[in-house]
């Protein structure tokens, strides 16, 4: 009889221990579920915030359409002459600026795109500075219906004069023509050189130069070929 009572007590103790373990385990499982649910909610909230931020990144963008007048790689800017004839705009670019369109997929391609029609998507920064987040090269002005003077052949120019100044960063130089007037000449990746100059940096003030190129709406010339001689026209 005593053995049966002892066995019964042991069984009750064992059952109590199992019940405690089950309760403890259930509590742990409940805590784990709550923790996982909180983590999932935080992840979803973070994703929603990031999505909203991305959607608002370019909420205040403006679009500028016109002619690419210059690309300054060192100064990280482009100069665009708007189609409406308003003053040229200097727009900042950076490593995040996307470039696409006609023969263009990077900022470096803008050098040879000078003189082309472009559309710039930009956001206004502090101080009124514009920062481009996308630049689309759309082709040359001569191929666009309604451009000044019509076809490219009608805009062809051949001029001769003396170099007044050279702006390597701005991919241009100023030429004083034989009639005393001056003209800004822009070069790009398609411009060829001969004579005393094999590239823009070889030009120097006082050199004589003959330029063949395309006249732009602002009177400047995008050069297709530059032939440079020595000072005052001497080889």
Coordinates of C-alpha atoms in Angstrom, one line a residue:
X1 CA 0.0 0.0 0.0
X2 CA 2.8 2.4 0.9
X3 CA 4.5 1.6 -2.4
X4 CA 1.3 2.4 -4.3
X5 CA 1.0 5.7 -2.5
X6 CA 4.7 6.6 -3.3
X7 CA 4.2 5.7 -7.0
X8 CA 1.1 7.9 -7.2
X9 CA 2.9 10.8 -5.6
X10 CA 5.8 10.4 -8.1
X11 CA 3.4 10.3 -11.0
X12 CA 1.7 13.6 -9.9
X13 CA 5.1 15.3 -9.5
X14 CA 6.0 14.2 -13.0
X15 CA 2.7 15.4 -14.5
X16 CA 3.2 18.8 -12.8
X17 CA 6.7 19.1 -14.2
X18 CA 5.4 18.3 -17.7
X19 CA 2.6 20.9 -17.3
X20 CA 5.1 23.5 -16.2
X21 CA 7.4 22.8 -19.2
X22 CA 4.4 23.0 -21.6
X23 CA 3.3 26.4 -20.1
X24 CA 6.9 27.7 -20.3
X25 CA 7.3 26.5 -23.8
X26 CA 4.0 28.0 -24.9
X27 CA 5.0 31.3 -23.4
X28 CA 8.4 31.2 -25.2
X29 CA 6.6 30.4 -28.5
X30 CA 4.2 33.2 -27.9
X31 CA 7.0 35.7 -27.3
X32 CA 8.8 34.5 -30.4
X33 CA 5.7 35.0 -32.5
X34 CA 5.2 38.5 -31.1
X35 CA 8.8 39.4 -31.8
X36 CA 8.7 38.1 -35.4
X37 CA 5.5 40.0 -36.0
X38 CA 7.1 43.3 -34.7
X39 CA 10.2 42.7 -36.9
X40 CA 8.0 42.1 -40.0
X41 CA 6.0 45.3 -39.2
X42 CA 9.2 47.3 -38.8
X43 CA 10.5 45.9 -42.1
X44 CA 7.3 46.8 -43.9
X45 CA 7.3 50.3 -42.5
X46 CA 10.9 50.8 -43.6
X47 CA 10.1 49.6 -47.1
X48 CA 7.1 51.9 -47.3
X49 CA 9.2 54.8 -46.2
X50 CA 12.0 54.1 -48.7
X51 CA 9.4 53.7 -51.5
X52 CA 7.9 57.1 -50.6
X53 CA 11.3 58.7 -50.5
X54 CA 12.2 57.3 -53.9
X55 CA 9.0 58.5 -55.4
X56 CA 9.6 62.0 -54.1
X57 CA 13.2 62.2 -55.2
X58 CA 12.4 64.1 -58.4
X59 CA 9.0 65.4 -57.4
X60 CA 10.1 69.0 -58.2
X61 CA 12.0 68.3 -61.4
X62 CA 11.9 70.7 -64.3
X63 CA 12.6 69.9 -67.9
X64 CA 14.9 72.0 -70.1
X65 CA 14.9 71.5 -73.9
X66 CA 17.4 73.1 -76.1
X67 CA 20.9 72.9 -77.6
X68 CA 23.9 71.6 -75.6
X69 CA 26.4 74.5 -75.9
X70 CA 29.2 73.1 -73.7
X71 CA 30.1 70.3 -71.3
X72 CA 32.7 71.2 -68.6
X73 CA 34.0 67.9 -67.2
X74 CA 36.3 69.5 -64.6
X75 CA 33.6 71.9 -63.4
X76 CA 30.9 69.2 -63.7
X77 CA 28.4 71.4 -65.6
X78 CA 26.6 71.6 -68.9
X79 CA 25.5 74.7 -70.6
X80 CA 22.1 74.5 -72.5
X81 CA 20.6 77.1 -74.7
X82 CA 16.8 76.8 -74.3
X83 CA 14.6 76.4 -77.4
X84 CA 12.5 79.4 -76.3
X85 CA 15.5 81.7 -76.9
X86 CA 15.9 82.6 -73.2
X87 CA 19.4 83.0 -71.6
X88 CA 21.6 80.0 -71.6
X89 CA 21.5 77.9 -68.4
X90 CA 24.4 76.3 -66.6
X91 CA 23.3 73.1 -65.0
X92 CA 25.4 71.0 -62.6
X93 CA 25.9 67.3 -63.1
X94 CA 27.4 64.5 -60.9
X95 CA 28.1 60.8 -60.8
X96 CA 24.4 60.1 -60.4
X97 CA 23.4 62.0 -63.6
X98 CA 22.0 59.5 -66.2
X99 CA 22.8 60.1 -69.8
X100 CA 21.1 58.4 -72.8
X101 CA 19.9 59.0 -76.3
X102 CA 21.7 59.4 -79.6
X103 CA 25.2 57.9 -79.3
X104 CA 25.3 58.8 -75.6
X105 CA 25.3 56.7 -72.5
X106 CA 27.7 58.5 -70.1
X107 CA 28.8 62.0 -69.2
X108 CA 31.9 61.6 -71.2
X109 CA 29.8 61.3 -74.4
X110 CA 28.5 64.8 -73.9
X111 CA 31.8 66.1 -75.2
X112 CA 31.0 64.9 -78.7
X113 CA 27.3 65.8 -78.3
X114 CA 27.9 69.6 -78.1
X115 CA 25.6 71.2 -80.7
X116 CA 23.0 68.5 -80.3
X117 CA 19.4 68.9 -79.1
X118 CA 19.0 67.7 -75.5
X119 CA 16.4 67.4 -72.9
X120 CA 17.6 67.9 -69.3
X121 CA 15.6 66.8 -66.3
X122 CA 16.9 68.7 -63.3
X123 CA 16.0 69.5 -59.7
X124 CA 16.4 72.9 -58.1
X125 CA 19.0 73.0 -55.3
X126 CA 19.7 75.5 -52.5
X127 CA 20.7 78.9 -54.0
X128 CA 18.7 78.2 -57.1
X129 CA 21.3 75.9 -58.7
X130 CA 20.0 73.3 -61.0
X131 CA 21.3 69.7 -60.8
X132 CA 20.6 67.3 -63.7
X133 CA 19.5 63.8 -62.8
X134 CA 18.9 62.8 -66.5
X135 CA 20.2 64.1 -69.8
X136 CA 18.7 62.8 -73.1
X137 CA 20.6 63.6 -76.3
X138 CA 18.0 64.0 -79.1
X139 CA 20.1 64.7 -82.2
X140 CA 21.6 67.7 -83.9
X141 CA 19.6 70.9 -84.3
X142 CA 19.9 70.7 -88.1
X143 CA 17.9 67.5 -88.1
X144 CA 15.0 69.0 -86.1
X145 CA 12.1 70.5 -88.0
X146 CA 11.8 74.2 -87.6
X147 CA 15.4 74.8 -86.6
X148 CA 16.9 78.1 -87.8
X149 CA 17.9 78.3 -91.4
X150 CA 16.6 74.8 -92.1
X151 CA 19.1 72.1 -93.2
X152 CA 22.7 71.6 -92.0
X153 CA 24.1 72.7 -95.4
X154 CA 22.5 76.1 -95.1
X155 CA 24.2 76.5 -91.7
X156 CA 27.7 75.5 -92.9
X157 CA 30.3 78.2 -92.1
X158 CA 33.9 78.7 -93.1
X159 CA 35.7 81.5 -91.3
X160 CA 39.3 82.6 -90.8
X161 CA 40.9 84.7 -88.1
X162 CA 43.2 85.0 -85.1
X163 CA 42.8 83.1 -81.9
X164 CA 41.9 85.5 -79.1
X165 CA 41.5 83.0 -76.2
X166 CA 41.2 79.3 -75.5
X167 CA 38.9 77.6 -73.0
X168 CA 40.0 74.0 -72.8
X169 CA 37.6 73.2 -70.0
X170 CA 34.7 74.7 -71.9
X171 CA 35.7 73.0 -75.2
X172 CA 35.8 76.3 -77.1
X173 CA 37.9 79.2 -78.3
X174 CA 37.3 82.7 -79.5
X175 CA 38.3 83.7 -83.0
X176 CA 38.8 87.3 -84.2
X177 CA 37.7 87.3 -87.8
X178 CA 39.4 89.2 -90.6
X179 CA 36.5 91.7 -90.6
X180 CA 37.3 92.6 -86.9
X181 CA 34.3 90.7 -85.4
X182 CA 34.7 87.8 -83.0
X183 CA 33.0 84.4 -82.9
X184 CA 33.0 81.6 -80.3
X185 CA 34.0 78.3 -81.8
X186 CA 33.0 75.1 -79.9
X187 CA 34.8 71.8 -80.6
X188 CA 33.7 68.2 -79.8
X189 CA 34.8 64.6 -80.3
X190 CA 34.1 64.9 -84.0
X191 CA 36.2 67.9 -84.6
X192 CA 39.5 67.3 -86.6
X193 CA 42.6 69.4 -86.4
X194 CA 45.6 69.9 -88.6
X195 CA 48.5 72.3 -89.1
X196 CA 50.1 73.6 -85.8
X197 CA 47.3 72.1 -83.7
X198 CA 46.3 68.5 -83.2
X199 CA 43.8 69.2 -80.4
X200 CA 42.2 72.2 -78.7
X201 CA 44.9 72.6 -76.1
X202 CA 47.5 73.1 -78.9
X203 CA 45.8 76.4 -79.9
X204 CA 47.3 79.5 -78.4
X205 CA 46.5 83.2 -78.5
X206 CA 47.8 84.9 -81.6
X207 CA 47.6 81.8 -83.8
X208 CA 45.9 82.1 -87.2
X209 CA 43.1 79.5 -87.7
X210 CA 40.7 78.5 -90.4
X211 CA 37.4 76.9 -89.2
X212 CA 34.8 74.9 -90.9
X213 CA 31.7 74.1 -89.0
X214 CA 28.0 74.7 -88.4
X215 CA 26.6 78.0 -87.3
X216 CA 24.3 77.9 -84.2
X217 CA 21.3 80.1 -83.4
X218 CA 23.4 82.2 -81.0
X219 CA 26.0 82.9 -83.7
X220 CA 28.6 80.5 -82.4
X221 CA 30.1 77.8 -84.6
X222 CA 30.4 74.1 -83.8
X223 CA 33.6 73.2 -85.6
X224 CA 34.0 70.1 -87.8
X225 CA 37.6 71.0 -88.8
X226 CA 40.2 73.5 -87.5
X227 CA 43.4 74.3 -89.3
X228 CA 45.9 76.3 -87.3
X229 CA 49.0 78.2 -88.5
X230 CA 51.6 80.1 -86.6
X231 CA 51.4 83.7 -85.1
X232 CA 49.9 86.3 -87.4
X233 CA 49.2 83.7 -90.1
X234 CA 52.8 82.5 -90.6
X235 CA 53.3 78.7 -90.6

